[in-house]
Amino acid sequence: SQELEQSPQSLIVQEGKNLTINCTSSKTLYGLYWYKQKYGEGLIFLMMLQKGGEEKSHEKITAKLDEKKQQSSLHITASQPSHAGIYLCGADFWYNAGNMLTFGGGTRLMVKP
Amino acid sequence: KAGVTQTPRYLIKTRGQQVTLSCSPISGHRSVSWYQQTPGQGLQFLFEYFSETQRNKGNFPGRFSGRQFSNSRSEMNVSTLELGDSALYLCASSLGGLPYEQYFGPGTRLTVT
């Protein structure tokens, strides 16, 4: 989606290293979601951010929402092979009455043991 | 609580045929959304059903249709299949109100030959 740009598109890191994935929106963000997907499988919900400045953590994954920059970042600390997969950000854009997530193109993460 | 289930998981069809995919949401969830995922276009929203009514629709041709039953289970139908319809079809369920936290099923892999 051009409305949500993710960077980088792919990432290879050594196990134990930290990494950051960014998601930038061309529109005002009202809700930002992070999902993880194993290849060819469904999406696993990670976190939802709603307010500017909001930060949430789950295990070694932290996500922040910068409302002014219309950007969110996902940070993984001390990466493990289990973190490998495709990370997708999704957003609610305020032009629909119901559920309609627009997704970024995804970031493919590989963690080398 | 059981997650979102989709059937079948894999399907091979021939051009010109039609196909019906099924999705059972998490118990208590009233909204079901459908998405198409392809390597070229990424994850794209098809439509959303809430309480048996289509509440939102993405930019797909009329060959793609859906419905929702009184028990919130949903079906998606694609008529006159084209090679480009080969994709992973994902459904997601949510309670239906804000925030739009959605939970995804494992997907149906459709191959059109």
PDB file of C-alpha atoms in Angstrom:
ATOM      1  CA  SER A   1       0.000   0.000   0.000  1.00  0.00           C
ATOM      2  CA  GLN A   2       1.342   3.455  -0.830  1.00  0.00           C
ATOM      3  CA  GLU A   3      -0.522   4.808   2.164  1.00  0.00           C
ATOM      4  CA  LEU A   4       1.687   2.784   4.476  1.00  0.00           C
ATOM      5  CA  GLU A   5       5.355   2.403   3.709  1.00  0.00           C
ATOM      6  CA  GLN A   6       7.490  -0.042   5.622  1.00  0.00           C
ATOM      7  CA  SER A   7      11.241  -0.005   5.814  1.00  0.00           C
ATOM      8  CA  PRO A   8      13.354  -1.874   5.356  1.00  0.00           C
ATOM      9  CA  GLN A   9      11.691  -4.359   3.006  1.00  0.00           C
ATOM     10  CA  SER A  10      13.969  -7.094   4.252  1.00  0.00           C
ATOM     11  CA  LEU A  11      16.430  -7.505   7.046  1.00  0.00           C
ATOM     12  CA  ILE A  12      19.005 -10.125   7.952  1.00  0.00           C
ATOM     13  CA  VAL A  13      20.437  -9.894  11.453  1.00  0.00           C
ATOM     14  CA  GLN A  14      22.691 -12.012  13.591  1.00  0.00           C
ATOM     15  CA  GLU A  15      21.027 -13.680  16.540  1.00  0.00           C
ATOM     16  CA  GLY A  16      21.272 -11.467  19.599  1.00  0.00           C
ATOM     17  CA  LYS A  17      21.296  -8.194  17.688  1.00  0.00           C
ATOM     18  CA  ASN A  18      18.681  -5.478  18.044  1.00  0.00           C
ATOM     19  CA  LEU A  19      16.674  -4.239  15.094  1.00  0.00           C
ATOM     20  CA  THR A  20      14.052  -1.663  14.192  1.00  0.00           C
ATOM     21  CA  ILE A  21      11.316  -1.714  11.563  1.00  0.00           C
ATOM     22  CA  ASN A  22       9.539   1.467  10.565  1.00  0.00           C
ATOM     23  CA  CYS A  23       6.053   2.104   9.260  1.00  0.00           C
ATOM     24  CA  THR A  24       5.268   5.533   7.829  1.00  0.00           C
ATOM     25  CA  SER A  25       1.811   6.727   6.897  1.00  0.00           C
ATOM     26  CA  SER A  26       0.821   9.292   4.294  1.00  0.00           C
ATOM     27  CA  LYS A  27      -2.358  10.003   6.253  1.00  0.00           C
ATOM     28  CA  THR A  28      -3.290  10.715   9.831  1.00  0.00           C
ATOM     29  CA  LEU A  29      -3.132   7.587  11.930  1.00  0.00           C
ATOM     30  CA  TYR A  30      -6.012   6.702  14.213  1.00  0.00           C
ATOM     31  CA  GLY A  31      -4.984   3.181  14.989  1.00  0.00           C
ATOM     32  CA  LEU A  32      -1.810   1.341  14.113  1.00  0.00           C
ATOM     33  CA  TYR A  33      -1.468  -2.430  14.321  1.00  0.00           C
ATOM     34  CA  TRP A  34       1.530  -4.690  14.119  1.00  0.00           C
ATOM     35  CA  TYR A  35       1.216  -8.258  12.920  1.00  0.00           C
ATOM     36  CA  LYS A  36       3.683 -11.060  12.323  1.00  0.00           C
ATOM     37  CA  GLN A  37       3.252 -13.644   9.614  1.00  0.00           C
ATOM     38  CA  LYS A  38       5.063 -16.884   9.023  1.00  0.00           C
ATOM     39  CA  TYR A  39       5.378 -17.551   5.314  1.00  0.00           C
ATOM     40  CA  GLY A  40       2.074 -18.664   3.800  1.00  0.00           C
ATOM     41  CA  GLU A  41       0.234 -18.582   7.105  1.00  0.00           C
ATOM     42  CA  GLY A  42      -2.167 -16.276   8.877  1.00  0.00           C
ATOM     43  CA  LEU A  43      -1.255 -13.106  10.700  1.00  0.00           C
ATOM     44  CA  ILE A  44      -0.512 -13.115  14.397  1.00  0.00           C
ATOM     45  CA  PHE A  45      -1.611  -9.983  16.228  1.00  0.00           C
ATOM     46  CA  LEU A  46       1.268  -8.373  18.093  1.00  0.00           C
ATOM     47  CA  MET A  47       0.203  -4.935  19.264  1.00  0.00           C
ATOM     48  CA  MET A  48      -2.174  -2.081  18.701  1.00  0.00           C
ATOM     49  CA  LEU A  49      -1.288   1.574  19.230  1.00  0.00           C
ATOM     50  CA  GLN A  50      -3.902   4.271  19.368  1.00  0.00           C
ATOM     51  CA  LYS A  51      -2.487   7.379  20.934  1.00  0.00           C
ATOM     52  CA  GLY A  52       0.422   9.536  19.955  1.00  0.00           C
ATOM     53  CA  GLY A  53       3.448   8.704  22.038  1.00  0.00           C
ATOM     54  CA  GLU A  54       1.989   5.378  23.041  1.00  0.00           C
ATOM     55  CA  GLU A  55       4.494   2.603  23.573  1.00  0.00           C
ATOM     56  CA  LYS A  56       3.738  -1.056  24.148  1.00  0.00           C
ATOM     57  CA  SER A  57       5.916  -4.059  24.784  1.00  0.00           C
ATOM     58  CA  HIS A  58       5.418  -7.768  24.461  1.00  0.00           C
ATOM     59  CA  GLU A  59       8.312  -9.951  25.478  1.00  0.00           C
ATOM     60  CA  LYS A  60      11.270  -8.537  23.551  1.00  0.00           C
ATOM     61  CA  ILE A  61       9.220  -6.540  21.067  1.00  0.00           C
ATOM     62  CA  THR A  62       8.424  -2.863  21.618  1.00  0.00           C
ATOM     63  CA  ALA A  63       6.293  -0.672  19.386  1.00  0.00           C
ATOM     64  CA  LYS A  64       5.901   3.094  19.489  1.00  0.00           C
ATOM     65  CA  LEU A  65       3.573   5.497  17.759  1.00  0.00           C
ATOM     66  CA  ASP A  66       4.711   8.978  16.785  1.00  0.00           C
ATOM     67  CA  GLU A  67       1.483  10.678  15.803  1.00  0.00           C
ATOM     68  CA  LYS A  68       3.130  13.897  14.635  1.00  0.00           C
ATOM     69  CA  LYS A  69       5.450  12.055  12.308  1.00  0.00           C
ATOM     70  CA  GLN A  70       2.653   9.684  11.309  1.00  0.00           C
ATOM     71  CA  GLN A  71       5.066   6.893  11.978  1.00  0.00           C
ATOM     72  CA  SER A  72       5.398   3.792  14.082  1.00  0.00           C
ATOM     73  CA  SER A  73       8.467   1.754  14.879  1.00  0.00           C
ATOM     74  CA  LEU A  74       8.821  -1.844  15.979  1.00  0.00           C
ATOM     75  CA  HIS A  75      11.951  -2.663  17.925  1.00  0.00           C
ATOM     76  CA  ILE A  76      13.187  -6.170  18.698  1.00  0.00           C
ATOM     77  CA  THR A  77      15.798  -6.565  21.388  1.00  0.00           C
ATOM     78  CA  ALA A  78      18.254  -9.460  21.364  1.00  0.00           C
ATOM     79  CA  SER A  79      16.718 -11.111  18.301  1.00  0.00           C
ATOM     80  CA  GLN A  80      16.186 -14.869  18.203  1.00  0.00           C
ATOM     81  CA  PRO A  81      15.494 -17.266  15.319  1.00  0.00           C
ATOM     82  CA  SER A  82      11.888 -17.426  16.538  1.00  0.00           C
ATOM     83  CA  HIS A  83      11.518 -13.754  15.593  1.00  0.00           C
ATOM     84  CA  ALA A  84      11.980 -14.564  11.933  1.00  0.00           C
ATOM     85  CA  GLY A  85       9.005 -13.888   9.695  1.00  0.00           C
ATOM     86  CA  ILE A  86       7.219 -11.088   7.939  1.00  0.00           C
ATOM     87  CA  TYR A  87       6.199  -8.081   9.999  1.00  0.00           C
ATOM     88  CA  LEU A  88       3.251  -6.086   8.757  1.00  0.00           C
ATOM     89  CA  CYS A  89       1.871  -2.821   9.966  1.00  0.00           C
ATOM     90  CA  GLY A  90      -1.784  -2.051   9.394  1.00  0.00           C
ATOM     91  CA  ALA A  91      -3.785   1.089   9.937  1.00  0.00           C
ATOM     92  CA  ASP A  92      -7.341   2.288  10.229  1.00  0.00           C
ATOM     93  CA  PHE A  93      -7.817   5.305   8.048  1.00  0.00           C
ATOM     94  CA  TRP A  94     -10.799   7.385   8.989  1.00  0.00           C
ATOM     95  CA  TYR A  95     -12.806   7.086   5.828  1.00  0.00           C
ATOM     96  CA  ASN A  96     -14.588   3.864   6.467  1.00  0.00           C
ATOM     97  CA  ALA A  97     -17.408   2.997   8.781  1.00  0.00           C
ATOM     98  CA  GLY A  98     -16.202  -0.461   9.611  1.00  0.00           C
ATOM     99  CA  ASN A  99     -13.214  -2.705   9.774  1.00  0.00           C
ATOM    100  CA  MET A 100     -10.826  -2.105   6.945  1.00  0.00           C
ATOM    101  CA  LEU A 101      -7.161  -2.398   7.590  1.00  0.00           C
ATOM    102  CA  THR A 102      -4.723  -1.022   5.079  1.00  0.00           C
ATOM    103  CA  PHE A 103      -1.406  -2.815   5.270  1.00  0.00           C
ATOM    104  CA  GLY A 104       2.142  -1.902   4.503  1.00  0.00           C
ATOM    105  CA  GLY A 105       4.195  -4.030   2.171  1.00  0.00           C
ATOM    106  CA  GLY A 106       5.795  -5.957   5.014  1.00  0.00           C
ATOM    107  CA  THR A 107       9.332  -6.417   6.299  1.00  0.00           C
ATOM    108  CA  ARG A 108      10.865  -9.841   5.892  1.00  0.00           C
ATOM    109  CA  LEU A 109      13.129 -10.622   8.838  1.00  0.00           C
ATOM    110  CA  MET A 110      15.711 -13.366   8.895  1.00  0.00           C
ATOM    111  CA  VAL A 111      17.706 -14.102  12.026  1.00  0.00           C
ATOM    112  CA  LYS A 112      20.955 -15.975  11.543  1.00  0.00           C
ATOM    113  CA  PRO A 113      21.881 -18.293  14.401  1.00  0.00           C
TER     114      PRO A 113
ATOM    115  CA  LYS B   1     -11.243 -19.875  23.109  1.00  0.00           C
ATOM    116  CA  ALA B   2     -10.900 -21.337  19.616  1.00  0.00           C
ATOM    117  CA  GLY B   3      -9.325 -19.110  16.988  1.00  0.00           C
ATOM    118  CA  VAL B   4     -10.507 -18.216  13.528  1.00  0.00           C
ATOM    119  CA  THR B   5     -10.822 -21.241  11.294  1.00  0.00           C
ATOM    120  CA  GLN B   6     -10.841 -21.351   7.524  1.00  0.00           C
ATOM    121  CA  THR B   7     -11.738 -24.167   5.190  1.00  0.00           C
ATOM    122  CA  PRO B   8     -10.425 -25.526   2.998  1.00  0.00           C
ATOM    123  CA  ARG B   9      -6.753 -24.779   3.636  1.00  0.00           C
ATOM    124  CA  TYR B  10      -5.694 -25.541   0.085  1.00  0.00           C
ATOM    125  CA  LEU B  11      -7.598 -25.528  -3.164  1.00  0.00           C
ATOM    126  CA  ILE B  12      -6.749 -26.007  -6.822  1.00  0.00           C
ATOM    127  CA  LYS B  13      -9.226 -24.812  -9.419  1.00  0.00           C
ATOM    128  CA  THR B  14      -9.309 -24.306 -13.166  1.00  0.00           C
ATOM    129  CA  ARG B  15      -9.864 -21.014 -14.947  1.00  0.00           C
ATOM    130  CA  GLY B  16     -13.538 -20.261 -15.394  1.00  0.00           C
ATOM    131  CA  GLN B  17     -14.657 -22.272 -12.383  1.00  0.00           C
ATOM    132  CA  GLN B  18     -16.045 -20.786  -9.224  1.00  0.00           C
ATOM    133  CA  VAL B  19     -14.979 -21.330  -5.638  1.00  0.00           C
ATOM    134  CA  THR B  20     -16.431 -20.849  -2.171  1.00  0.00           C
ATOM    135  CA  LEU B  21     -14.269 -20.343   0.892  1.00  0.00           C
ATOM    136  CA  SER B  22     -15.495 -20.532   4.462  1.00  0.00           C
ATOM    137  CA  CYS B  23     -14.536 -18.713   7.628  1.00  0.00           C
ATOM    138  CA  SER B  24     -15.656 -19.320  11.200  1.00  0.00           C
ATOM    139  CA  PRO B  25     -14.878 -16.386  13.490  1.00  0.00           C
ATOM    140  CA  ILE B  26     -13.925 -16.427  17.131  1.00  0.00           C
ATOM    141  CA  SER B  27     -16.965 -17.044  19.307  1.00  0.00           C
ATOM    142  CA  GLY B  28     -18.667 -13.758  20.092  1.00  0.00           C
ATOM    143  CA  HIS B  29     -17.089 -11.864  17.205  1.00  0.00           C
ATOM    144  CA  ARG B  30     -19.636 -10.308  14.886  1.00  0.00           C
ATOM    145  CA  SER B  31     -17.364  -8.868  12.238  1.00  0.00           C
ATOM    146  CA  VAL B  32     -15.612 -10.886   9.564  1.00  0.00           C
ATOM    147  CA  SER B  33     -13.247  -9.308   7.056  1.00  0.00           C
ATOM    148  CA  TRP B  34     -11.669 -10.928   4.034  1.00  0.00           C
ATOM    149  CA  TYR B  35      -8.270 -10.144   2.554  1.00  0.00           C
ATOM    150  CA  GLN B  36      -6.348 -11.293  -0.481  1.00  0.00           C
ATOM    151  CA  GLN B  37      -2.592 -11.665  -0.257  1.00  0.00           C
ATOM    152  CA  THR B  38      -0.348 -11.985  -3.296  1.00  0.00           C
ATOM    153  CA  PRO B  39       3.399 -11.469  -3.733  1.00  0.00           C
ATOM    154  CA  GLY B  40       2.810  -8.580  -6.127  1.00  0.00           C
ATOM    155  CA  GLN B  41       0.015  -6.652  -4.432  1.00  0.00           C
ATOM    156  CA  GLY B  42       0.552  -7.607  -0.819  1.00  0.00           C
ATOM    157  CA  LEU B  43      -2.355  -7.811   1.562  1.00  0.00           C
ATOM    158  CA  GLN B  44      -5.506  -6.184   0.219  1.00  0.00           C
ATOM    159  CA  PHE B  45      -8.905  -5.748   1.786  1.00  0.00           C
ATOM    160  CA  LEU B  46     -11.816  -7.446   0.023  1.00  0.00           C
ATOM    161  CA  PHE B  47     -14.859  -6.796   2.196  1.00  0.00           C
ATOM    162  CA  GLU B  48     -16.213  -6.837   5.701  1.00  0.00           C
ATOM    163  CA  TYR B  49     -19.427  -8.254   7.070  1.00  0.00           C
ATOM    164  CA  PHE B  50     -21.014  -7.240  10.337  1.00  0.00           C
ATOM    165  CA  SER B  51     -24.257  -8.746  11.586  1.00  0.00           C
ATOM    166  CA  GLU B  52     -24.967 -10.297   8.176  1.00  0.00           C
ATOM    167  CA  THR B  53     -24.528  -6.986   6.338  1.00  0.00           C
ATOM    168  CA  GLN B  54     -21.667  -5.924   4.130  1.00  0.00           C
ATOM    169  CA  ARG B  55     -20.269  -2.862   5.849  1.00  0.00           C
ATOM    170  CA  ASN B  56     -17.205  -2.166   3.756  1.00  0.00           C
ATOM    171  CA  LYS B  57     -15.888  -3.181   0.370  1.00  0.00           C
ATOM    172  CA  GLY B  58     -12.470  -2.965  -1.219  1.00  0.00           C
ATOM    173  CA  ASN B  59     -11.602  -2.342  -4.819  1.00  0.00           C
ATOM    174  CA  PHE B  60     -12.259  -5.773  -6.317  1.00  0.00           C
ATOM    175  CA  PRO B  61     -14.456  -6.780  -9.253  1.00  0.00           C
ATOM    176  CA  GLY B  62     -17.967  -8.068  -8.776  1.00  0.00           C
ATOM    177  CA  ARG B  63     -16.750 -11.639  -9.287  1.00  0.00           C
ATOM    178  CA  PHE B  64     -15.773 -11.502  -5.633  1.00  0.00           C
ATOM    179  CA  SER B  65     -18.714 -11.713  -3.293  1.00  0.00           C
ATOM    180  CA  GLY B  66     -19.452 -12.804   0.203  1.00  0.00           C
ATOM    181  CA  ARG B  67     -22.080 -13.316   2.797  1.00  0.00           C
ATOM    182  CA  GLN B  68     -22.425 -13.787   6.507  1.00  0.00           C
ATOM    183  CA  PHE B  69     -24.802 -16.036   8.350  1.00  0.00           C
ATOM    184  CA  SER B  70     -26.684 -15.430  11.572  1.00  0.00           C
ATOM    185  CA  ASN B  71     -24.019 -17.359  13.519  1.00  0.00           C
ATOM    186  CA  SER B  72     -21.388 -14.933  12.122  1.00  0.00           C
ATOM    187  CA  ARG B  73     -19.784 -17.574   9.924  1.00  0.00           C
ATOM    188  CA  SER B  74     -18.890 -16.121   6.561  1.00  0.00           C
ATOM    189  CA  GLU B  75     -18.344 -17.393   3.057  1.00  0.00           C
ATOM    190  CA  MET B  76     -16.523 -15.815   0.178  1.00  0.00           C
ATOM    191  CA  ASN B  77     -17.252 -16.701  -3.421  1.00  0.00           C
ATOM    192  CA  VAL B  78     -15.193 -16.045  -6.511  1.00  0.00           C
ATOM    193  CA  SER B  79     -16.845 -16.727  -9.841  1.00  0.00           C
ATOM    194  CA  THR B  80     -15.237 -17.181 -13.251  1.00  0.00           C
ATOM    195  CA  LEU B  81     -11.798 -17.714 -11.792  1.00  0.00           C
ATOM    196  CA  GLU B  82      -8.785 -16.112 -13.437  1.00  0.00           C
ATOM    197  CA  LEU B  83      -5.129 -17.040 -13.087  1.00  0.00           C
ATOM    198  CA  GLY B  84      -4.568 -13.801 -11.188  1.00  0.00           C
ATOM    199  CA  ASP B  85      -6.949 -14.931  -8.470  1.00  0.00           C
ATOM    200  CA  SER B  86      -4.301 -17.343  -7.218  1.00  0.00           C
ATOM    201  CA  ALA B  87      -3.548 -16.063  -3.741  1.00  0.00           C
ATOM    202  CA  LEU B  88      -3.732 -16.656  -0.031  1.00  0.00           C
ATOM    203  CA  TYR B  89      -7.180 -15.629   1.168  1.00  0.00           C
ATOM    204  CA  LEU B  90      -7.315 -14.605   4.777  1.00  0.00           C
ATOM    205  CA  CYS B  91     -10.268 -13.873   6.949  1.00  0.00           C
ATOM    206  CA  ALA B  92     -10.173 -11.962  10.187  1.00  0.00           C
ATOM    207  CA  SER B  93     -12.710 -11.567  12.920  1.00  0.00           C
ATOM    208  CA  SER B  94     -13.294  -8.886  15.502  1.00  0.00           C
ATOM    209  CA  LEU B  95     -15.930  -7.802  17.942  1.00  0.00           C
ATOM    210  CA  GLY B  96     -16.919  -5.173  15.402  1.00  0.00           C
ATOM    211  CA  GLY B  97     -16.618  -2.011  17.400  1.00  0.00           C
ATOM    212  CA  LEU B  98     -13.705   0.301  18.098  1.00  0.00           C
ATOM    213  CA  PRO B  99     -10.876  -0.515  18.370  1.00  0.00           C
ATOM    214  CA  TYR B 100     -10.721  -2.695  15.283  1.00  0.00           C
ATOM    215  CA  GLU B 101      -8.435  -5.354  16.684  1.00  0.00           C
ATOM    216  CA  GLN B 102      -8.673  -8.209  14.238  1.00  0.00           C
ATOM    217  CA  TYR B 103      -7.647 -11.835  14.598  1.00  0.00           C
ATOM    218  CA  PHE B 104      -6.696 -13.729  11.482  1.00  0.00           C
ATOM    219  CA  GLY B 105      -7.275 -17.284  10.400  1.00  0.00           C
ATOM    220  CA  PRO B 106      -4.575 -19.463   8.794  1.00  0.00           C
ATOM    221  CA  GLY B 107      -5.811 -18.696   5.304  1.00  0.00           C
ATOM    222  CA  THR B 108      -6.896 -20.645   2.248  1.00  0.00           C
ATOM    223  CA  ARG B 109      -4.292 -21.066  -0.463  1.00  0.00           C
ATOM    224  CA  LEU B 110      -6.086 -20.936  -3.820  1.00  0.00           C
ATOM    225  CA  THR B 111      -4.258 -21.953  -6.969  1.00  0.00           C
ATOM    226  CA  VAL B 112      -5.931 -21.358 -10.326  1.00  0.00           C
ATOM    227  CA  THR B 113      -4.536 -23.312 -13.278  1.00  0.00           C
TER     228      THR B 113
END
